[in-house]
Tab-separated table of C-alpha atoms and ligand atoms in Angstrom:
chain	number	residue	atom	x	y	z
A	8	UNK	CA	-48.459	3.160	43.773
A	9	UNK	CA	-47.972	-0.100	45.600
A	10	UNK	CA	-51.711	-0.726	45.750
A	11	UNK	CA	-52.055	-0.419	41.975
A	12	UNK	CA	-49.050	-2.678	41.490
A	13	UNK	CA	-50.669	-5.269	43.716
A	14	UNK	CA	-53.783	-5.346	41.575
A	15	UNK	CA	-51.970	-5.272	38.237
A	16	UNK	CA	-49.458	-7.905	39.217
A	17	UNK	CA	-51.851	-10.310	40.859
A	18	UNK	CA	-52.244	-12.414	37.705
A	19	UNK	CA	-48.522	-12.497	37.102
A	20	UNK	CA	-47.753	-14.111	40.428
A	21	UNK	CA	-46.188	-17.535	40.365
A	22	UNK	CA	-48.796	-20.242	40.893
A	23	UNK	CA	-47.019	-21.533	43.980
A	24	UNK	CA	-47.477	-18.222	45.806
A	25	UNK	CA	-50.823	-18.929	47.435
A	26	UNK	CA	-50.423	-16.050	49.893
A	27	UNK	CA	-48.912	-12.794	48.607
A	28	UNK	CA	-46.332	-12.122	51.314
A	29	UNK	CA	-46.584	-8.353	51.289
A	30	UNK	CA	-48.752	-5.756	52.980
A	31	UNK	CA	-48.920	-2.211	51.639
A	32	UNK	CA	-50.069	0.892	53.502
A	33	UNK	CA	-49.638	4.656	53.495
A	34	UNK	CA	-48.142	6.757	56.236
A	35	UNK	CA	-49.361	10.205	55.190
A	36	UNK	CA	-47.687	10.782	51.807
A	37	UNK	CA	-45.199	7.937	52.274
A	38	UNK	CA	-45.929	4.571	50.675
A	39	UNK	CA	-44.754	1.606	52.674
A	40	UNK	CA	-44.839	-2.138	52.219
A	41	UNK	CA	-43.890	-4.936	54.581
A	42	UNK	CA	-42.447	-7.938	52.727
A	43	UNK	CA	-41.800	-11.333	54.299
A	44	UNK	CA	-38.429	-12.919	53.602
A	45	UNK	CA	-39.801	-16.166	55.032
A	46	UNK	CA	-38.979	-17.765	58.366
A	47	UNK	CA	-35.979	-19.454	59.922
A	48	UNK	CA	-36.134	-22.031	62.703
A	49	UNK	CA	-34.195	-21.291	65.910
A	50	UNK	CA	-33.843	-23.029	69.278
A	51	UNK	CA	-36.326	-21.600	71.783
A	52	UNK	CA	-33.537	-21.284	74.360
A	53	UNK	CA	-32.210	-18.206	72.472
A	54	UNK	CA	-35.439	-16.394	73.379
A	55	UNK	CA	-34.674	-16.012	77.094
A	56	UNK	CA	-31.115	-16.544	78.275
A	57	UNK	CA	-31.486	-15.003	81.742
A	58	UNK	CA	-34.483	-16.936	83.096
A	59	UNK	CA	-35.141	-20.390	84.503
A	60	UNK	CA	-35.839	-22.787	81.580
A	61	UNK	CA	-39.055	-23.861	83.352
A	62	UNK	CA	-40.298	-20.279	83.214
A	63	UNK	CA	-39.609	-20.087	79.477
A	64	UNK	CA	-41.233	-23.511	78.967
A	65	UNK	CA	-44.377	-22.235	80.706
A	66	UNK	CA	-44.486	-19.143	78.506
A	67	UNK	CA	-44.057	-21.232	75.347
A	68	UNK	CA	-46.826	-23.603	76.388
A	69	UNK	CA	-49.237	-20.783	77.209
A	70	UNK	CA	-48.500	-19.282	73.794
A	71	UNK	CA	-49.068	-22.530	71.867
A	72	UNK	CA	-45.443	-22.613	70.765
A	73	UNK	CA	-43.347	-25.775	70.419
A	74	UNK	CA	-40.883	-26.391	73.284
A	75	UNK	CA	-37.594	-26.745	71.374
A	76	UNK	CA	-37.591	-24.778	68.142
A	77	UNK	CA	-39.708	-21.977	66.782
A	78	UNK	CA	-40.037	-20.177	63.453
A	79	UNK	CA	-38.366	-16.789	63.474
A	80	UNK	CA	-40.319	-14.460	61.149
A	81	UNK	CA	-38.229	-12.273	58.846
A	82	UNK	CA	-39.703	-8.959	57.671
A	83	UNK	CA	-38.193	-6.285	55.455
A	84	UNK	CA	-39.777	-3.041	54.243
A	85	UNK	CA	-39.907	-1.080	51.018
A	86	UNK	CA	-40.688	2.625	51.293
A	87	UNK	CA	-41.348	5.281	48.674
A	88	UNK	CA	-40.978	8.914	49.677
A	89	UNK	CA	-40.483	11.798	47.281
A	90	UNK	CA	-38.414	10.493	44.368
A	91	UNK	CA	-36.714	7.783	46.435
A	92	UNK	CA	-37.399	4.058	46.827
A	93	UNK	CA	-35.882	2.605	49.965
A	94	UNK	CA	-35.306	-0.921	51.150
A	95	UNK	CA	-35.097	-1.343	54.933
A	96	UNK	CA	-33.085	-4.475	55.747
A	97	UNK	CA	-32.672	-7.314	53.279
A	98	UNK	CA	-33.542	-10.542	55.085
A	99	UNK	CA	-31.398	-13.652	55.306
A	100	UNK	CA	-30.911	-14.624	51.699
A	101	UNK	CA	-31.070	-18.188	50.462
A	102	UNK	CA	-27.364	-19.018	50.523
A	103	UNK	CA	-27.238	-20.549	54.008
A	104	UNK	CA	-27.757	-24.298	54.274
A	105	UNK	CA	-30.558	-25.384	56.596
A	106	UNK	CA	-32.879	-22.423	56.060
A	107	UNK	CA	-34.879	-23.371	52.950
A	108	UNK	CA	-37.890	-21.279	54.020
A	109	UNK	CA	-35.979	-17.978	54.190
A	110	UNK	CA	-34.400	-15.825	51.518
A	111	UNK	CA	-37.624	-15.064	49.674
A	112	UNK	CA	-37.486	-11.277	49.424
A	113	UNK	CA	-35.971	-10.911	45.913
A	114	UNK	CA	-38.793	-12.992	44.357
A	115	UNK	CA	-41.423	-11.359	46.541
A	116	UNK	CA	-40.303	-7.836	45.603
A	117	UNK	CA	-40.527	-8.887	41.980
A	118	UNK	CA	-43.999	-10.353	42.506
A	119	UNK	CA	-44.984	-6.999	44.027
A	120	UNK	CA	-43.769	-5.172	40.922
A	121	UNK	CA	-40.744	-3.610	42.620
A	122	UNK	CA	-37.537	-3.893	40.636
A	123	UNK	CA	-34.244	-4.040	42.502
A	124	UNK	CA	-33.032	-1.520	39.891
A	125	UNK	CA	-35.494	1.059	41.252
A	126	UNK	CA	-34.031	1.094	44.776
A	127	UNK	CA	-32.150	4.311	45.482
A	128	UNK	CA	-31.352	3.709	49.155
A	129	UNK	CA	-30.970	0.780	51.524
A	130	UNK	CA	-31.128	1.249	55.292
A	131	UNK	CA	-29.498	-1.500	57.362
A	132	UNK	CA	-30.649	-1.705	60.999
A	133	UNK	CA	-27.584	-3.808	61.857
A	134	UNK	CA	-25.159	-6.158	60.138
A	135	UNK	CA	-26.441	-9.553	61.360
A	136	UNK	CA	-26.798	-12.097	58.548
A	137	UNK	CA	-30.617	-12.098	58.667
A	138	UNK	CA	-30.576	-8.365	57.820
A	139	UNK	CA	-27.808	-8.103	55.199
A	140	UNK	CA	-27.827	-11.656	53.765
A	141	UNK	CA	-30.410	-10.792	51.100
A	142	UNK	CA	-27.959	-8.346	49.525
A	143	UNK	CA	-25.479	-11.204	49.085
A	144	UNK	CA	-27.853	-13.447	47.104
A	145	UNK	CA	-26.478	-14.268	43.647
A	146	UNK	CA	-27.453	-11.631	41.124
A	147	UNK	CA	-28.816	-9.056	43.599
A	148	UNK	CA	-25.789	-6.714	43.562
A	149	UNK	CA	-25.675	-6.827	39.751
A	150	UNK	CA	-29.285	-5.658	39.605
A	151	UNK	CA	-28.965	-2.906	42.206
A	152	UNK	CA	-27.869	0.495	40.926
A	153	UNK	CA	-24.114	0.979	40.995
A	154	UNK	CA	-24.687	4.165	43.006
A	155	UNK	CA	-27.233	2.749	45.480
A	156	UNK	CA	-26.693	4.392	48.881
A	157	UNK	CA	-26.507	2.028	51.845
A	158	UNK	CA	-27.069	3.788	55.168
A	159	UNK	CA	-25.646	2.141	58.255
A	160	UNK	CA	-24.408	3.531	61.577
A	161	UNK	CA	-20.671	4.215	61.783
A	162	UNK	CA	-20.649	2.365	65.131
A	163	UNK	CA	-22.008	-0.742	63.388
A	164	UNK	CA	-19.329	-0.818	60.718
A	165	UNK	CA	-16.666	-0.245	63.383
A	166	UNK	CA	-18.099	-3.012	65.616
A	167	UNK	CA	-17.804	-5.681	62.924
A	168	UNK	CA	-14.108	-5.052	62.366
A	169	UNK	CA	-13.626	-6.880	65.702
A	170	UNK	CA	-17.028	-8.045	66.990
A	171	UNK	CA	-17.501	-8.981	70.659
A	172	UNK	CA	-19.617	-12.105	71.282
A	173	UNK	CA	-18.837	-12.485	74.993
A	174	UNK	CA	-22.388	-11.574	76.123
A	175	UNK	CA	-24.262	-13.524	73.437
A	176	UNK	CA	-25.661	-17.070	73.771
A	177	UNK	CA	-25.955	-18.403	70.224
A	178	UNK	CA	-25.976	-21.877	68.660
A	179	UNK	CA	-22.361	-22.889	68.154
A	180	UNK	CA	-21.742	-22.223	64.448
A	181	UNK	CA	-23.587	-18.894	64.442
A	182	UNK	CA	-20.908	-16.374	65.550
A	183	UNK	CA	-18.526	-17.554	62.825
A	184	UNK	CA	-21.189	-17.238	60.127
A	185	UNK	CA	-22.268	-13.818	61.454
A	186	UNK	CA	-18.655	-12.638	61.302
A	187	UNK	CA	-18.032	-13.883	57.784
A	188	UNK	CA	-21.376	-12.591	56.470
A	189	UNK	CA	-20.805	-9.113	57.913
A	190	UNK	CA	-17.339	-9.147	56.363
A	191	UNK	CA	-18.677	-10.175	52.925
A	192	UNK	CA	-21.324	-7.473	53.133
A	193	UNK	CA	-18.673	-4.861	53.953
A	194	UNK	CA	-16.318	-6.059	51.225
A	195	UNK	CA	-18.991	-6.193	48.530
A	196	UNK	CA	-20.667	-2.894	49.378
A	197	UNK	CA	-17.953	-0.710	50.952
A	198	UNK	CA	-18.123	1.815	48.080
A	199	UNK	CA	-21.881	2.210	48.602
A	200	UNK	CA	-21.829	2.747	52.373
A	201	UNK	CA	-23.065	6.106	53.673
A	202	UNK	CA	-22.365	5.920	57.379
A	203	UNK	CA	-24.114	8.158	59.903
A	204	UNK	CA	-23.332	8.870	63.545
A	205	UNK	CA	-26.632	9.174	65.492
A	206	UNK	CA	-29.374	9.932	62.975
A	207	UNK	CA	-30.023	10.893	59.375
A	208	UNK	CA	-33.093	11.921	57.396
A	209	UNK	CA	-32.606	9.613	54.420
A	210	UNK	CA	-35.698	10.746	52.466
A	211	UNK	CA	-38.553	13.157	53.257
A	212	UNK	CA	-40.077	11.881	56.526
A	213	UNK	CA	-37.789	8.822	56.662
A	214	UNK	CA	-35.242	9.040	59.481
A	215	UNK	CA	-32.833	6.405	60.737
A	216	UNK	CA	-31.557	6.737	64.317
A	217	UNK	CA	-29.048	4.685	66.253
A	218	UNK	CA	-30.314	2.991	69.421
A	219	UNK	CA	-27.463	0.579	70.161
A	220	UNK	CA	-28.242	-2.374	72.435
A	221	UNK	CA	-28.715	-5.380	70.148
A	222	UNK	CA	-25.475	-4.316	68.451
A	223	UNK	CA	-23.599	-1.048	69.097
A	224	UNK	CA	-24.827	0.449	65.818
A	225	UNK	CA	-28.331	-1.041	65.895
A	226	UNK	CA	-30.761	1.528	64.491
A	227	UNK	CA	-34.488	1.980	63.992
A	228	UNK	CA	-36.252	3.778	61.138
A	229	UNK	CA	-39.038	6.311	61.713
A	230	UNK	CA	-41.560	7.209	59.013
A	231	UNK	CA	-43.549	10.382	59.679
A	232	UNK	CA	-45.899	12.223	57.336
A	233	UNK	CA	-49.044	14.311	57.857
A	234	UNK	CA	-49.289	13.354	61.521
A	235	UNK	CA	-49.003	9.598	60.876
A	236	UNK	CA	-46.071	7.531	62.128
A	237	UNK	CA	-44.509	4.119	61.740
A	238	UNK	CA	-41.339	2.730	63.308
A	239	UNK	CA	-39.346	-0.146	61.844
A	240	UNK	CA	-37.656	-1.359	65.003
A	241	UNK	CA	-35.258	-3.963	63.588
A	242	UNK	CA	-34.263	-6.336	66.402
A	243	UNK	CA	-35.112	-4.060	69.328
A	244	UNK	CA	-38.091	-6.300	70.123
A	245	UNK	CA	-39.231	-9.881	69.646
A	246	UNK	CA	-42.652	-11.484	70.292
A	247	UNK	CA	-41.751	-12.499	73.864
A	248	UNK	CA	-40.700	-8.926	74.647
A	249	UNK	CA	-44.213	-7.612	75.218
A	250	UNK	CA	-44.787	-9.944	78.181
A	251	UNK	CA	-41.168	-9.947	79.292
A	252	UNK	CA	-39.184	-6.951	78.033
A	253	UNK	CA	-36.391	-7.815	80.469
A	254	UNK	CA	-35.883	-11.321	79.085
A	255	UNK	CA	-32.567	-11.271	77.285
A	256	UNK	CA	-32.164	-12.654	73.798
A	257	UNK	CA	-29.140	-14.782	72.909
A	258	UNK	CA	-28.410	-12.695	69.816
A	259	UNK	CA	-28.044	-9.452	71.762
A	260	UNK	CA	-24.436	-8.303	72.020
A	261	UNK	CA	-25.277	-6.072	75.015
A	262	UNK	CA	-28.334	-7.737	76.624
A	263	UNK	CA	-28.804	-5.246	79.465
A	264	UNK	CA	-28.654	-2.245	77.183
A	265	UNK	CA	-30.979	-4.076	74.743
A	266	UNK	CA	-33.653	-4.394	77.442
A	267	UNK	CA	-33.391	-0.667	78.202
A	268	UNK	CA	-33.690	0.192	74.508
A	269	UNK	CA	-36.683	-2.147	74.138
A	270	UNK	CA	-38.552	-0.678	77.100
A	271	UNK	CA	-37.765	2.873	75.962
A	272	UNK	CA	-39.126	2.216	72.465
A	273	UNK	CA	-42.225	0.452	73.822
A	274	UNK	CA	-42.956	3.476	76.035
A	275	UNK	CA	-42.373	5.840	73.128
A	276	UNK	CA	-44.709	3.850	70.853
A	277	UNK	CA	-47.395	3.612	73.544
A	278	UNK	CA	-47.194	7.361	73.965
A	279	UNK	CA	-47.213	8.370	70.278
A	280	UNK	CA	-49.659	5.677	69.150
A	281	UNK	CA	-47.441	5.156	66.101
A	282	UNK	CA	-47.417	1.890	64.168
A	283	UNK	CA	-44.710	-0.666	64.828
A	284	UNK	CA	-43.068	-3.103	62.438
A	285	UNK	CA	-40.156	-5.228	63.639
A	286	UNK	CA	-37.993	-7.687	61.748
A	287	UNK	CA	-39.069	-10.704	63.809
A	288	UNK	CA	-42.698	-10.076	64.765
A	289	UNK	CA	-45.208	-12.271	62.901
A	290	UNK	CA	-45.936	-10.965	59.387
A	291	UNK	CA	-47.276	-8.439	58.557
A	292	UNK	CA	-46.063	-7.198	61.911
A	293	UNK	CA	-48.223	-4.107	61.879
A	294	UNK	CA	-49.697	-2.917	65.116
A	295	UNK	CA	-49.451	-0.622	68.073
A	296	UNK	CA	-48.143	-0.945	71.597
A	297	UNK	CA	-50.432	-0.466	74.575
A	298	UNK	CA	-48.833	0.117	77.979
A	299	UNK	CA	-50.186	-0.294	81.460
A	300	UNK	CA	-47.447	0.553	83.913
A	301	UNK	CA	-44.512	-1.636	82.940
A	302	UNK	CA	-46.657	-4.174	81.068
A	303	UNK	CA	-46.935	-3.949	77.307
A	304	UNK	CA	-49.460	-5.388	74.924
A	305	UNK	CA	-49.371	-5.859	71.145
A	306	UNK	CA	-52.458	-4.473	69.368
A	307	UNK	CA	-52.519	-5.637	65.729
A	308	UNK	CA	-53.999	-3.332	63.108
A	309	UNK	CA	-57.158	-4.368	61.342
A	310	UNK	CA	-56.751	-5.589	57.774
A	311	UNK	CA	-58.306	-2.947	55.530
A	312	UNK	CA	-57.530	-3.927	51.963
B	11	LIG	ZN1	-32.434	-10.326	63.334
């Protein structure tokens, strides 16, 4: 049980970890935990590439955010269902210069009492560096099981053989690093890849489904058990997306399709009342989506531990 681990391991935490960066909950019979990989700073201009900069500046000011750069939260999840332990995304890793506050997930899993050796399956929402980079951290592959299954959409693997950046608006060095990181991930883990076309039930009540948009193989993960639901939405939505779902993000490879996917998932979540976790919503990123017409609102859950 994650909750028991939390209690037992509390004393063993490193002294510098003032805030345990994990949040455990149950979705019916499924145990789930959101783990923060840290944050990475990005230029605010990447948040809205299709609007007047003055409009974005106004939004940032009203939301108490700095004008030029903001901290991009990085969340991953660990899920236990049946006999399987699954990791959903792997964060950025600590191997990229300039991001000293990211790449925390290996230590934080350990602090939570979860051994990399216990992971049977990894689900990758898409092959951007802030989702696969954690698997490339020194020593991680050696500790993962040799037969760990890594589930990723076939369209995603195909996309990165010759990725198209013509519709993205990223800081200059980023496309090159995204390309090389996706290639390293593929080369290091090709024997572990279990590609799927549109959807796959990876464990009881744990289903990955391709949405496309952000990248052609971008996928979300649905947990469902005993009438309870949670969606890990990867990069389908960002904090600004609730107020402005049509604002395009510079990291989206197909920005128009991304907006459609985002709005569709918001509507779905508003309708089902299921919980939402996304890679870049503020930790622990657990809440619901309320809809009123085409306007969406984030409703955080209430801390109950
Ligand atoms: Zn991302």
